Amino acid sequence: MNSPFFIVGTEFSGSSLIASILNLSESINCHIEPTPKLHIETRDTMDGKSINIKELLKKTILERVTAFSQIGCRYGETQSTLGPFLLELYELTGCKFIYVHRDGRDVVKLGMDKNNLRSGRVYRECRFNKLVTDRAVLKASEVLQGCDSHDYSRPRPIAGEALFKSWRSLSREEMLAFYWARINQIHLDMLAELPRECWMSIDCTAPSVEEINSVFEFLDCNAIGASKIKSKLTNESVALKAPNNEAGEYPYWVSWNSKKRTNFMSIAEKEMSLLRYATNKRTQWRPLNFGEVCNETKNIEERYAWIYQGRINAHRGFLKWLQQKPEIESIADFGSGIGYGYRDEITDIEYTGYDISKRVCDIANTNRKSPLQNFICVDYIENELDRKYDLVYSSGTIDNCYDVEAYLAAMVNASSKWIYLSCYRGWFPELLEHQYTYSEDHGCFYNDLSPSLVQKSLEDLGCTETLAYKLKSSNEEIDFETVIVARVN
Amino acid sequence: MSNDTVDPADNERQILERISYLETALENYGTQIRALNDVVSQIQVSVNSFSGQVNGASGQINELKNSVYQLTKNKNSSLHKVNGELSKFDQLVDYASYREQIKSNYGPIFAPIAEYEKLVSKIGSLKHLNPTPLSKLLPVNDGNKANISLRHDIDADPERAVELAGILAQYGIPGSFYVLHSAKYYGVFGDGKFHRNPRLKTWVQELMLSGMEVGVHNDAFGLNKQGKDGVKLFADEVEYLRSLGANITGSVAHNSFPTHFAENFEVFSEFVLFARESELKLGELSMKDLGLMYEGNYPVKRASISEGKLDDFISLDYAKNKLQWLKTYLHQNPVMEKKYEIDIWLYENDHWLVSDRRQGHNSFSTLKETNALIEYLSDIEGNCSIVVTVHPELYQR
């Protein structure tokens, strides 16, 4: 008899998708969350309550494994509550585990949608219910506490843990971040104790046909055709990028504001790194296709001339400011493009333009007007520069970046005296958080920055004399731009 | 040489002198220009510095603007508007002052909310206790377990009630919450109409989302005493709460015997305790007709009523002798018995009154803190029914 297998991981990770694909094979019989689901026992175990786990498993899971083993197929099941029981389950059955995981930000989004649009029963102690639809409220009222073992099964911090005292004041997003981090941590800890050959992991954030086929190989089953897998992946898409436009839908993480980003990472950063969804703090908010548009730009000279003229007030303001700073002998321009305008205006001091588009940098280097000018292609947020400049300047680029905080940090890191940046999208003194909007088509963000938050961030980075002020825009559609200046110590 | 004749040498000297003069003047002008340039430069520095200060001030103004924005936002969120107009309720009630008043009234007798959490977490871990909504208290089906219901009479503080519901939800413990339809927080009368607090919907829905049972804290007779049609108003509110999606299957009576000579549940024909002359509309409603399945006091008529004991009860002044009154009400009630066996009542300052009417017990005791109550609950054997009654306003931070 083949040993059984269990598809384990957090809710909303894609385990049902894997199960449905495996079930396309005639030799596999994979059940999706059969009962009993051990909801209460998993929470009690996580809370440190004493439970005879082996007896529990014998009376529940082993009974159904035995019953189905008569059929001849390989038995499998998905279950999101097995994390604390993996060692005992392996000892009792010699089973295999398929550990399914997914970017925690996706799991938070799906959990929020489930709560707000459908069930109203995800972390029911949460007080942040403004986004919950009436439909979800009604659904929630159908299940009283005492009967709601599903929500009970989700972990909560226990006394003595950092989040214990503040738990009920957290937003539901934060609670879900805790859920994702804690359940994955338990799985990673348990799997580390097991022989390597008894488990595999699969990232279901955007799984490929090859990755799915590796699950069949792991189970020693014949793979099914690639077309069948492709079809399943398409029909039961796990991708979140195409919103289904349901009213009240929680935003995909690329559109989270700065507070949501900070809150999430403050709870889930360690596990995001362990699972390789955020290995680099500088780029953890960079979408996969970010910047692709920069490589596709046509008529570059013309386009940059138009951009420059459209913001002439901002450029004049900066050049005037620069004239009053004779101590500045070297400038790094982040997001320089082809250096349009500046290649003519700044010829007597060192001027280095940085841009993420190689094509743009190549054109810029061809057209430079002074030997003191240079253009370098690099993602200056991701890569720390190997030298410092008297001034790090950036004109209307932070508005399109993937992480304002990381951008500011990169500017400060590369500067020895000053930073100066302008934001073309406007002046938003009412904002307490940066608002991010990502355009898949353009491959870039459109950010509205909170001036007060920028100032705070710069001060946290050690800057002094930080100024954030509005500047009359040359664009008729925008009244004012934002200018930020700070001294770097 | 005539006088008119100009000596070329003189002419040249004069020219040279003139040039020299002009050179000196130029030098002086140059010096002045340089000085002026310095002044201009200094002015420019000052202007820049001033500009910096202006910008700095602009930053501070932004911060102030943000603060004002937040304050305005907070203030606005504390007021409820309908189509841009302040709700009628908010025109009639200063809700912020009401909140302050509640805090002040209960301040001297509150228990820390952490004690409630301690109690809830313990109830969740005691295996011989079976926490259940009040509607499901009876019968006790598992002989090894005691059914225990946490009843919350929301006399004054619905926001605290929602907070307590959150604690219950965190530990997966059911609770039953009863909104008092005659309370100021619920609604007020004005221009001959009843104006509900627009916040009510949010509170009720939050209780529902927490997984709590919601019911009405019945004060029909209290409203009658105010000259309103309390019976109709009670029935109206059952329907209103249902319109919010709440599954209202029961009510619990707001204590009224000492003031009305009738319990509020006697508005139901099923629960008139004894026949008497009354201005109140005793037995006017039918629970069945209203679709109600339970009355949370689970009252049982006494077979006979001792007039002496009844007179004693009525003569007790609740305000002057609260403890004695509660003892009589809970444990020696001359007009009714209860189907369940143990009443546990949060009194004041984390003191608990326990009326244990189990066979062979029949005791009334005061437990002086939550730990003592936990000890009491830990020692209870199974196969009995317990109601813990809490007024949320008695818990504060």
Coordinates of C-alpha atoms in Angstrom, one line a residue, chain A residues 43 49-50 120 124-125 127 129 132 134 136-138 140-141 143-146 151-152 156-157 164 167-168 324 427 429-432 451-452 455 466-470, chain B residues 48 52 55-56 58-59 62-63 65-66 69-70 117 124-125 127 133 159 162-163 166-174 201 205-206 208-213 244-245:
Chain A
R43 CA -5.6 25.8 18.3
K49 CA -2.7 23.0 26.1
S50 CA -1.9 19.3 26.7
G120 CA -17.5 37.8 8.1
R124 CA -14.0 37.7 14.7
E125 CA -12.6 39.6 17.6
R127 CA -13.0 45.7 15.6
N129 CA -15.3 46.1 10.3
V132 CA -17.5 44.2 5.8
D134 CA -24.0 43.5 4.9
A136 CA -21.0 39.0 5.1
V137 CA -22.5 40.3 8.4
L138 CA -25.6 38.2 7.8
A140 CA -21.5 35.7 10.2
S141 CA -24.6 35.9 12.3
V143 CA -22.7 31.0 13.2
L144 CA -22.4 31.8 16.9
Q145 CA -19.3 31.4 18.9
G146 CA -19.0 27.9 20.3
D151 CA -12.2 30.8 13.2
Y152 CA -11.2 29.3 16.6
R156 CA -3.6 34.0 18.4
P157 CA -0.6 35.2 20.4
F164 CA -0.6 39.4 23.1
W167 CA -3.9 41.8 19.7
R168 CA -7.5 43.0 19.7
Q324 CA 23.2 79.1 -3.9
W427 CA 1.1 68.5 -3.1
P429 CA -0.5 67.9 2.8
E430 CA -3.6 66.1 4.0
L431 CA -2.1 62.7 3.5
L432 CA -0.7 60.9 6.5
P451 CA 4.9 65.4 3.0
S452 CA 4.8 65.0 6.7
Q455 CA 9.9 64.6 6.6
T466 CA 14.3 68.9 6.3
L467 CA 11.9 71.0 4.3
A468 CA 8.8 70.0 2.5
Y469 CA 7.1 72.7 0.5
K470 CA 4.8 73.3 -2.4
Chain B
N48 CA 17.4 82.2 1.3
G52 CA 14.1 78.2 4.4
N55 CA 9.5 76.5 4.1
G56 CA 10.2 75.2 7.6
S58 CA 5.4 75.6 5.9
G59 CA 6.4 72.2 7.1
N62 CA 1.5 71.1 7.2
E63 CA 1.9 69.2 10.5
K65 CA -2.9 71.1 9.1
N66 CA -2.5 67.3 9.5
Y69 CA -7.4 67.3 9.8
Q70 CA -7.1 64.4 12.2
E117 CA -10.3 38.4 30.0
G124 CA -12.4 28.3 28.0
S125 CA -9.9 26.0 29.6
K127 CA -13.1 21.1 30.5
P133 CA -25.4 30.9 24.3
E159 CA -19.1 50.2 23.3
V162 CA -18.6 45.3 21.9
E163 CA -15.1 45.2 23.5
G166 CA -14.1 40.8 21.1
I167 CA -12.5 39.1 24.1
L168 CA -15.1 36.3 24.0
A169 CA -14.4 35.8 20.2
Q170 CA -10.7 35.6 20.8
Y171 CA -11.2 32.7 23.1
G172 CA -14.0 31.2 21.1
I173 CA -16.5 31.5 23.9
P174 CA -20.2 32.3 23.2
K201 CA -26.6 49.5 13.8
Q205 CA -23.5 44.3 13.7
E206 CA -20.2 44.2 15.5
M208 CA -23.1 39.7 15.3
L209 CA -19.7 39.6 13.6
S210 CA -18.1 38.6 16.9
G211 CA -20.4 35.6 16.9
M212 CA -22.5 36.7 19.8
E213 CA -26.1 36.1 20.5
L244 CA -30.5 44.8 10.9
G245 CA -30.0 41.1 10.4

